[in-house]
PDB file of C-alpha atoms in Angstrom:
ATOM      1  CA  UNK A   1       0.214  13.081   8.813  1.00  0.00           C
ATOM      2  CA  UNK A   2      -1.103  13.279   5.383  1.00  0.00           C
ATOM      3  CA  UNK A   3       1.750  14.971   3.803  1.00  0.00           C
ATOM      4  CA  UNK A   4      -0.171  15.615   0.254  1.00  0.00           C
ATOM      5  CA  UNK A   5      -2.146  18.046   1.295  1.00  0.00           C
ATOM      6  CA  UNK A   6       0.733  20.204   1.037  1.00  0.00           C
ATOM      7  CA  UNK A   7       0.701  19.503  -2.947  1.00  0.00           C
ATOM      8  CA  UNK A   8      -1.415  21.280  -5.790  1.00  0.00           C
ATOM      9  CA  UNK A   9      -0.452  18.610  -7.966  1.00  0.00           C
ATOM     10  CA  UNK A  10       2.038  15.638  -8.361  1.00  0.00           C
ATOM     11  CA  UNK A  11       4.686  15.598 -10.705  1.00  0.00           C
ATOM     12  CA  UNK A  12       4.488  11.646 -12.053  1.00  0.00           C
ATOM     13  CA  UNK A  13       1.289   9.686 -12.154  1.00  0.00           C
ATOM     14  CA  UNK A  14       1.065   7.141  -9.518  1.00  0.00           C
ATOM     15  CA  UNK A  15      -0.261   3.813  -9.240  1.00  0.00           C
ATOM     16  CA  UNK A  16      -1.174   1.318  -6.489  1.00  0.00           C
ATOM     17  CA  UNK A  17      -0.776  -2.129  -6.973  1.00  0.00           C
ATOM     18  CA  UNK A  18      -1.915  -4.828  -4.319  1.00  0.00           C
ATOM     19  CA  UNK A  19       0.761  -7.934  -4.575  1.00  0.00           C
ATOM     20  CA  UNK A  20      -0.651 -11.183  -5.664  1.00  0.00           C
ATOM     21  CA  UNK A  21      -1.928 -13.932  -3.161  1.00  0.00           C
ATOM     22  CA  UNK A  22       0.459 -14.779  -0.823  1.00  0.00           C
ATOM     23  CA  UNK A  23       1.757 -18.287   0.848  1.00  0.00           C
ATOM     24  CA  UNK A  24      -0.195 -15.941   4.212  1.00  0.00           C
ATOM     25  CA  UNK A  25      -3.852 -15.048   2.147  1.00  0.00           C
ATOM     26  CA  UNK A  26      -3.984 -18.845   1.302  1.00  0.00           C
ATOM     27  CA  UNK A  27      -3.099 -20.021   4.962  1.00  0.00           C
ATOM     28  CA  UNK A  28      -5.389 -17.535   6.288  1.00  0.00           C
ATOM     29  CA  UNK A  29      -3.009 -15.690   8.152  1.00  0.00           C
ATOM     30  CA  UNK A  30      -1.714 -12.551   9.182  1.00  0.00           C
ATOM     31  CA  UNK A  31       2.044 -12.489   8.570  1.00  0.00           C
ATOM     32  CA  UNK A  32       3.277  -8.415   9.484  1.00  0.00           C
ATOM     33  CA  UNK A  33       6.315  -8.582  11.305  1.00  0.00           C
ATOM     34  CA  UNK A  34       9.498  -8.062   8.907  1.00  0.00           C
ATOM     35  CA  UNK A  35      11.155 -10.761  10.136  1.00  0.00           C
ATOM     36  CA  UNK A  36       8.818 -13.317   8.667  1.00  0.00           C
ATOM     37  CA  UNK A  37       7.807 -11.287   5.670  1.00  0.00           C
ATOM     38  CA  UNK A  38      11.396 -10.165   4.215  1.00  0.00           C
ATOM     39  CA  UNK A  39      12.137 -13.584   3.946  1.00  0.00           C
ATOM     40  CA  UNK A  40       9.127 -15.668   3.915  1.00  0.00           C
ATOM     41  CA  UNK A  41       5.330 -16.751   2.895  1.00  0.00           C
ATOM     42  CA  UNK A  42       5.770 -15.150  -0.944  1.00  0.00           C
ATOM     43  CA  UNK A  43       3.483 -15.703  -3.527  1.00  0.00           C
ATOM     44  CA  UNK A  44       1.402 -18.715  -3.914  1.00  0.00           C
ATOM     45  CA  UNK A  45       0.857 -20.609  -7.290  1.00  0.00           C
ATOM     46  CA  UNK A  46      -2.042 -18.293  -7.996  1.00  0.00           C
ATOM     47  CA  UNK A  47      -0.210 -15.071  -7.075  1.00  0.00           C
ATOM     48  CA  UNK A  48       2.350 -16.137  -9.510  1.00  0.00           C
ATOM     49  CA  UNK A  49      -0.353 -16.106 -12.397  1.00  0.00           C
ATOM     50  CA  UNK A  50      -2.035 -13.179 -10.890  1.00  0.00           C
ATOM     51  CA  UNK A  51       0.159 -10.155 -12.431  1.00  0.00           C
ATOM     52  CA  UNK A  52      -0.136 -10.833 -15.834  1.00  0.00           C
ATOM     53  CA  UNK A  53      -4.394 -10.478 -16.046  1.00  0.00           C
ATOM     54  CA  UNK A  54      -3.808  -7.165 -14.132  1.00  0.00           C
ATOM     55  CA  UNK A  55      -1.852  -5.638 -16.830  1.00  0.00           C
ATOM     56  CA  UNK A  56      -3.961  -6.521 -19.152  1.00  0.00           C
ATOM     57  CA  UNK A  57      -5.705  -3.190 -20.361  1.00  0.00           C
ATOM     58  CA  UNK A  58      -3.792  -1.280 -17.807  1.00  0.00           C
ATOM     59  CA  UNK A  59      -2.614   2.359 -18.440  1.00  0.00           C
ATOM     60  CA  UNK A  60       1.317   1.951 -17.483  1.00  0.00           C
ATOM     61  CA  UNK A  61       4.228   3.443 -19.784  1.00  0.00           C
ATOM     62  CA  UNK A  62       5.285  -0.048 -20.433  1.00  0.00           C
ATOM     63  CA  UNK A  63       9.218   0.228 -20.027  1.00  0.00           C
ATOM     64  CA  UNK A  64       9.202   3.916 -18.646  1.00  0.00           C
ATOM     65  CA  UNK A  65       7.116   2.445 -15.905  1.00  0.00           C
ATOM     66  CA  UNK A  66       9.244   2.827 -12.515  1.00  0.00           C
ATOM     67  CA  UNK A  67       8.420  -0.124  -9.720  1.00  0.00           C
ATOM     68  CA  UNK A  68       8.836   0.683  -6.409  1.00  0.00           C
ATOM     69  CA  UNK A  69       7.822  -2.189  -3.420  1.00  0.00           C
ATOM     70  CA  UNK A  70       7.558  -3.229  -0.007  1.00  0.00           C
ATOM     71  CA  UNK A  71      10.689  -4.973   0.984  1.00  0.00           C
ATOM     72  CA  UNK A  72       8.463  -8.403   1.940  1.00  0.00           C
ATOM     73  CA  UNK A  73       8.838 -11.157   0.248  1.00  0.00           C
ATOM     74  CA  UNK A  74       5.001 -11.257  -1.261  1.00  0.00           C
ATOM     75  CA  UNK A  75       5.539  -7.479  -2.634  1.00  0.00           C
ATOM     76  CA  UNK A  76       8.722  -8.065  -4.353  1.00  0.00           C
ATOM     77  CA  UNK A  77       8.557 -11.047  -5.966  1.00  0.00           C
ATOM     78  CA  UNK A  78       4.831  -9.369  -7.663  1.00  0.00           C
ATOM     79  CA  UNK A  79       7.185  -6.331  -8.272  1.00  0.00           C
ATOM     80  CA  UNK A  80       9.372  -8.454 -10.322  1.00  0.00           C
ATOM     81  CA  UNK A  81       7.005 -10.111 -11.909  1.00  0.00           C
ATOM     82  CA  UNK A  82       5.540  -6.903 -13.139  1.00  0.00           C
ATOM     83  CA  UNK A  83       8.748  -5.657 -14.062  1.00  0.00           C
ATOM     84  CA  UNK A  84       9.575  -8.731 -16.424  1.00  0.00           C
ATOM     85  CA  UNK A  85       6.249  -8.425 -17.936  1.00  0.00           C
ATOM     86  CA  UNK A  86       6.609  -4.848 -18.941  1.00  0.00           C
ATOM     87  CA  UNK A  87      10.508  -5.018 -19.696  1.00  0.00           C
ATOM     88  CA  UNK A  88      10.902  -2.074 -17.459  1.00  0.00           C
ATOM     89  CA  UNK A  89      14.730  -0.662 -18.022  1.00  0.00           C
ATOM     90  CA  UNK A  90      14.842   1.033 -13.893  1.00  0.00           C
ATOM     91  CA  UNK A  91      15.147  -1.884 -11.586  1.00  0.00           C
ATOM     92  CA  UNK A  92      12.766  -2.308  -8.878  1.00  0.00           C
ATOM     93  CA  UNK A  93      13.528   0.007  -5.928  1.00  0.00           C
ATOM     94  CA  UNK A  94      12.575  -1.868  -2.532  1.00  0.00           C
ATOM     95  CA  UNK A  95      11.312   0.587   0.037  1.00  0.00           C
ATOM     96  CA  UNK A  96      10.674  -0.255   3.712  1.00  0.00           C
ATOM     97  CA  UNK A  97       7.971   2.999   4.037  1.00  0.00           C
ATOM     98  CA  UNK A  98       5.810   0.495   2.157  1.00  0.00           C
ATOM     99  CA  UNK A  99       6.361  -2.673   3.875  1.00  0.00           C
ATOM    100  CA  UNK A 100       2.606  -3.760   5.315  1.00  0.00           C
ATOM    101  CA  UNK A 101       1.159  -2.461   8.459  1.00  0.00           C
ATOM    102  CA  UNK A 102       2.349  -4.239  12.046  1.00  0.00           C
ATOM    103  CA  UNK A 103      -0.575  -5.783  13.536  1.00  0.00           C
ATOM    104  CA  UNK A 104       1.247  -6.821  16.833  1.00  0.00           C
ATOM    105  CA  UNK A 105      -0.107  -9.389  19.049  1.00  0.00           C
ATOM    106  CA  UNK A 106      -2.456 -10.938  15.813  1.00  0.00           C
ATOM    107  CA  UNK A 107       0.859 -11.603  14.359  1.00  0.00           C
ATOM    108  CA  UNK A 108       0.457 -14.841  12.764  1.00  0.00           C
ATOM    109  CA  UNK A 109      -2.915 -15.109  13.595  1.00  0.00           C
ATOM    110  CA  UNK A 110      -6.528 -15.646  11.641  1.00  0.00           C
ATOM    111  CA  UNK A 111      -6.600 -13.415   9.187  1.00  0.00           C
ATOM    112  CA  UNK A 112     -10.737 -12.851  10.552  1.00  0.00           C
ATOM    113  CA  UNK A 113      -8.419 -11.010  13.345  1.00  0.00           C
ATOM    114  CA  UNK A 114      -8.051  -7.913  10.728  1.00  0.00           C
ATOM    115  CA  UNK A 115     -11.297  -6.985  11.347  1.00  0.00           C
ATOM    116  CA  UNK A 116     -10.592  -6.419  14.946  1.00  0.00           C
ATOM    117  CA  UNK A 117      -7.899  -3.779  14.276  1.00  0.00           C
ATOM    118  CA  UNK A 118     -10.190  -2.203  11.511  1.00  0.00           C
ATOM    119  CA  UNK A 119     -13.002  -1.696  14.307  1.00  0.00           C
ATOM    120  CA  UNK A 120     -11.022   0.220  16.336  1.00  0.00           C
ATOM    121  CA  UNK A 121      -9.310   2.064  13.220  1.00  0.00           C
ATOM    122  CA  UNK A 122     -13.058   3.868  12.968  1.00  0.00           C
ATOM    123  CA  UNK A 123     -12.418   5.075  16.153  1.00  0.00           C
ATOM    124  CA  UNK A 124      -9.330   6.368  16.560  1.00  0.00           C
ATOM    125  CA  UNK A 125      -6.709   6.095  13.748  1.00  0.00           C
ATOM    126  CA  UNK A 126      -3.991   6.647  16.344  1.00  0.00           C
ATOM    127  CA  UNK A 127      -4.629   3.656  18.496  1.00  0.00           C
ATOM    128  CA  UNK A 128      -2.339   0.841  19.082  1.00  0.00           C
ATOM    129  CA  UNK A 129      -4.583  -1.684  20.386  1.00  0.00           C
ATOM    130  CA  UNK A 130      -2.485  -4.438  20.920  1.00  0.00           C
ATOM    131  CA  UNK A 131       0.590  -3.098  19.566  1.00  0.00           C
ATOM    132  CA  UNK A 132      -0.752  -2.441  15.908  1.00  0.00           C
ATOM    133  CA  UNK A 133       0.620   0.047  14.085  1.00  0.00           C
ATOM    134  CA  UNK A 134      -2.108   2.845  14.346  1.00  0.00           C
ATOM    135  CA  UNK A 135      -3.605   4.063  11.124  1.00  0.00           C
ATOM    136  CA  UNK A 136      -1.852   7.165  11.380  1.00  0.00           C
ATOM    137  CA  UNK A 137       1.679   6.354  11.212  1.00  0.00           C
ATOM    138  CA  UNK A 138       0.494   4.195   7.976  1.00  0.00           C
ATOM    139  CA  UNK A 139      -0.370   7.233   6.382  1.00  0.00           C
ATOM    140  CA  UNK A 140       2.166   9.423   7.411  1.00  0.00           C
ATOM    141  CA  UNK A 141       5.051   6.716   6.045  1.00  0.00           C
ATOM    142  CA  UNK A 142       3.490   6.068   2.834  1.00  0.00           C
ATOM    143  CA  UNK A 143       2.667   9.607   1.844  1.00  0.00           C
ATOM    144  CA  UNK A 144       6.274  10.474   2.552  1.00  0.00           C
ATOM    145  CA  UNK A 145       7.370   8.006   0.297  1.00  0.00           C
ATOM    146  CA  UNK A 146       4.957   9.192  -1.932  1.00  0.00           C
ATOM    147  CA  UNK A 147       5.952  12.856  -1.948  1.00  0.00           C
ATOM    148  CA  UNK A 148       9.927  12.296  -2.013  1.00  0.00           C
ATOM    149  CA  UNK A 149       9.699  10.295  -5.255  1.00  0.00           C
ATOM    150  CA  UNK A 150       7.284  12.907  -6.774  1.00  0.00           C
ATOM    151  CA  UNK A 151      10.479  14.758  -6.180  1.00  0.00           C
ATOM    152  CA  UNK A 152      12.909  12.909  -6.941  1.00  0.00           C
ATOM    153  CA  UNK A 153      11.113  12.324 -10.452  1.00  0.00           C
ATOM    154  CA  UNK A 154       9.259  13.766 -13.014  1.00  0.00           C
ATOM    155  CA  UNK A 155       7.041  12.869 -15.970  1.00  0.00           C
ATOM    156  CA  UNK A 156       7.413   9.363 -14.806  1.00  0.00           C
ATOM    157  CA  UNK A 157       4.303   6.609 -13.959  1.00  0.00           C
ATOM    158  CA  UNK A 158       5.235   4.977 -10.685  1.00  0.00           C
ATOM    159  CA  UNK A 159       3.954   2.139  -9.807  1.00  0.00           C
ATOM    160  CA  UNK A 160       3.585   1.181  -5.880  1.00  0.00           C
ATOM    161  CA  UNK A 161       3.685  -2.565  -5.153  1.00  0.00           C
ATOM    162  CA  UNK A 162       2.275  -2.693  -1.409  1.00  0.00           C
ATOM    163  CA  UNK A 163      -0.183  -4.362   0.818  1.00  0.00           C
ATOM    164  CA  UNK A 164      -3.866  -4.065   1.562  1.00  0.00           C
ATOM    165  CA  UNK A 165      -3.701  -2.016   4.730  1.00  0.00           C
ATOM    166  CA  UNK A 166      -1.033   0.424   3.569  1.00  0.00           C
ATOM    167  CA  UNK A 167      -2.828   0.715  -0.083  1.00  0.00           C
ATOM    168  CA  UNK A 168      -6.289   1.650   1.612  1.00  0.00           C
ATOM    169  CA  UNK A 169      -4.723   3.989   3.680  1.00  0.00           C
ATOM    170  CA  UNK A 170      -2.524   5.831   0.601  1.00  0.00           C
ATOM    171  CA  UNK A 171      -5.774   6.151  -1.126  1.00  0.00           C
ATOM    172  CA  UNK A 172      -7.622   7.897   1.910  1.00  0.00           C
ATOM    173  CA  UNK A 173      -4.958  10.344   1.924  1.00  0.00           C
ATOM    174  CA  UNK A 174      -5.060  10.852  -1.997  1.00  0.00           C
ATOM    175  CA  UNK A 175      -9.066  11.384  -1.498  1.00  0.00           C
ATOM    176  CA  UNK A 176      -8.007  13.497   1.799  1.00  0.00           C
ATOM    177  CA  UNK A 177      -9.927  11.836   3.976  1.00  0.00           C
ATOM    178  CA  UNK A 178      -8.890  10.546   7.441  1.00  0.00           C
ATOM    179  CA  UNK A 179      -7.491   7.249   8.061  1.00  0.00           C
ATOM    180  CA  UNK A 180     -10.350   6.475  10.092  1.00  0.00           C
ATOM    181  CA  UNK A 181     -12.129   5.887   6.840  1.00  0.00           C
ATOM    182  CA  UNK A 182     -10.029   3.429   5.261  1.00  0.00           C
ATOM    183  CA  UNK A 183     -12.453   0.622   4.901  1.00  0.00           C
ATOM    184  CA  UNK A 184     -14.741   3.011   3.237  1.00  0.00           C
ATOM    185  CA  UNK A 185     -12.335   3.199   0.058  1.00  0.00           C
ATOM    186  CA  UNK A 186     -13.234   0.298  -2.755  1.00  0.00           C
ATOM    187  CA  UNK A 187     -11.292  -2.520  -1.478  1.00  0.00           C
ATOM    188  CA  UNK A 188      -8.028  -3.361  -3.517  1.00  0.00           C
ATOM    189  CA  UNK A 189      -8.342  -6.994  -4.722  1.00  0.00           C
ATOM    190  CA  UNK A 190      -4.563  -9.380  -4.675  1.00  0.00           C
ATOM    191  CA  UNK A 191      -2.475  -8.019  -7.600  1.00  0.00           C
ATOM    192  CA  UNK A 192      -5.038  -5.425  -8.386  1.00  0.00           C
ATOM    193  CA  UNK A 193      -3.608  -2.256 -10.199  1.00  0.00           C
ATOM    194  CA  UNK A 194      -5.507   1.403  -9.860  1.00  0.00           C
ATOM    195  CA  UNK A 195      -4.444   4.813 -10.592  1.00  0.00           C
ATOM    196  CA  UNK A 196      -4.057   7.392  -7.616  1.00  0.00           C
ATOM    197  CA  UNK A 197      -6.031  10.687  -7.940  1.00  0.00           C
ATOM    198  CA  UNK A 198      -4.896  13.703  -5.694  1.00  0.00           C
ATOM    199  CA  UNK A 199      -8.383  14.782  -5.109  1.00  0.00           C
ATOM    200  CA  UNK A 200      -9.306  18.436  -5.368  1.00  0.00           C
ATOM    201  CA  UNK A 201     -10.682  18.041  -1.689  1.00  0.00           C
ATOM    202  CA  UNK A 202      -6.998  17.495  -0.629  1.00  0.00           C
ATOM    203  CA  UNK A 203      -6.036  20.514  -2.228  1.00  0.00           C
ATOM    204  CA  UNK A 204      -9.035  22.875  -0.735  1.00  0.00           C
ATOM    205  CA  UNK A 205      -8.386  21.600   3.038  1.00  0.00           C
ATOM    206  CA  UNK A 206      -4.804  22.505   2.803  1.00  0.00           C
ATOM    207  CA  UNK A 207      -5.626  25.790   1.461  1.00  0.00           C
ATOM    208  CA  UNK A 208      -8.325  26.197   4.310  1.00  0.00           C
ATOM    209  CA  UNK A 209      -5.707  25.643   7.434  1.00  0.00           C
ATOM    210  CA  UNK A 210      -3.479  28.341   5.451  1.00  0.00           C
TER     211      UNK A 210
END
């Protein structure tokens, strides 16, 4: 469920923030399963230096900014990062509705696996080939978490430390389109920062069911 299409507007501006390269993107693998990813493969050397040349230029309100991550290890320790850089006075806020997509049996796997699950994503965003997580449930987890801080705040720039998967997703449902069309959205890059648009489309097909 894309729960924005029940908004007009948003309340804060929101952000989407890929974390930096990962112990897992420099191995090549896919590491999904919270049980390795709370507590292990964090950021590699470059994923370290990574945060800092994605501010750069970026539109964020500085210390207003608010930083809210993925619980896994990767996200959080880019969160904090971020969150030194900018001197932000709200601690991070960890959130489990962003940790990164389950992709099951390629746990721990080649990360040339992903492409696999994104096949069958342009088919049928419900599937769970495998045991992944279908596209679906992505969407309907992250634009929850979306929509209860828009409520929870206002005026405020958010910025949402996540992973690839969950990221392309969020913006699909920001553009309303279906998570079947994830790997049409411009890809997010490690530690790459872009703003999130509620598209006028979202607005028209809620409007259109009513």
């Amino acid at each position: 469920m894309n729960h924005l299409l029940r908004h007009d507007t948003l309340r804060n501006r929101f952000f989407a923030m890929r974390h930096g390269e990962s112990e897992a993107n420099a191995r090549d693998l896919i590491v999904s399963a919270p049980a390795a990813g709370v507590t292990d493969y964090g950021l590699s050397e470059r994923g370290r230096e990574q945060p800092a040349a994605a501010l750069a230029g970026c539109p964020l309100a500085g210390a207003d900014t608010l930083i809210v991550s993925s619980d896994f290890k990767r996200a959080l320790e880019t969160a904090h990062i971020v969150h030194a850089l900018l001197g932000c006075r709200s601690p991070v806020v960890p959130r489990q509705t962003l940790r990164e997509r389950f992709f099951g049996e390629w746990e721990k796997t080649s990360a040339r696996n992903y492409e696999r699950v994104w096949q069958a994503d342009r088919r049928d965003a419900d599937h769970a080939e495998h045991g992944v997580e279908p596209a679906n449930a992505v969407m309907d987890r992250a634009t929850r978490t979306v929509t209860e801080l828009d409520a929870a705040h206002a005026g405020r720039t958010v910025l949402l430390v996540a992973h690839g998967d969950v990221l392309q997703i969020l913006q699909c449902a920001f553009h309303a389109l279906p998570a079947t069309r994830h790997r049409d959205v411009a890809h997010l890059a490690t530690a790459e920062i872009r703003e999130l648009l509620l598209s006028a489309s979202a607005v028209n097909a809620e409007h259109q069911r009513a």
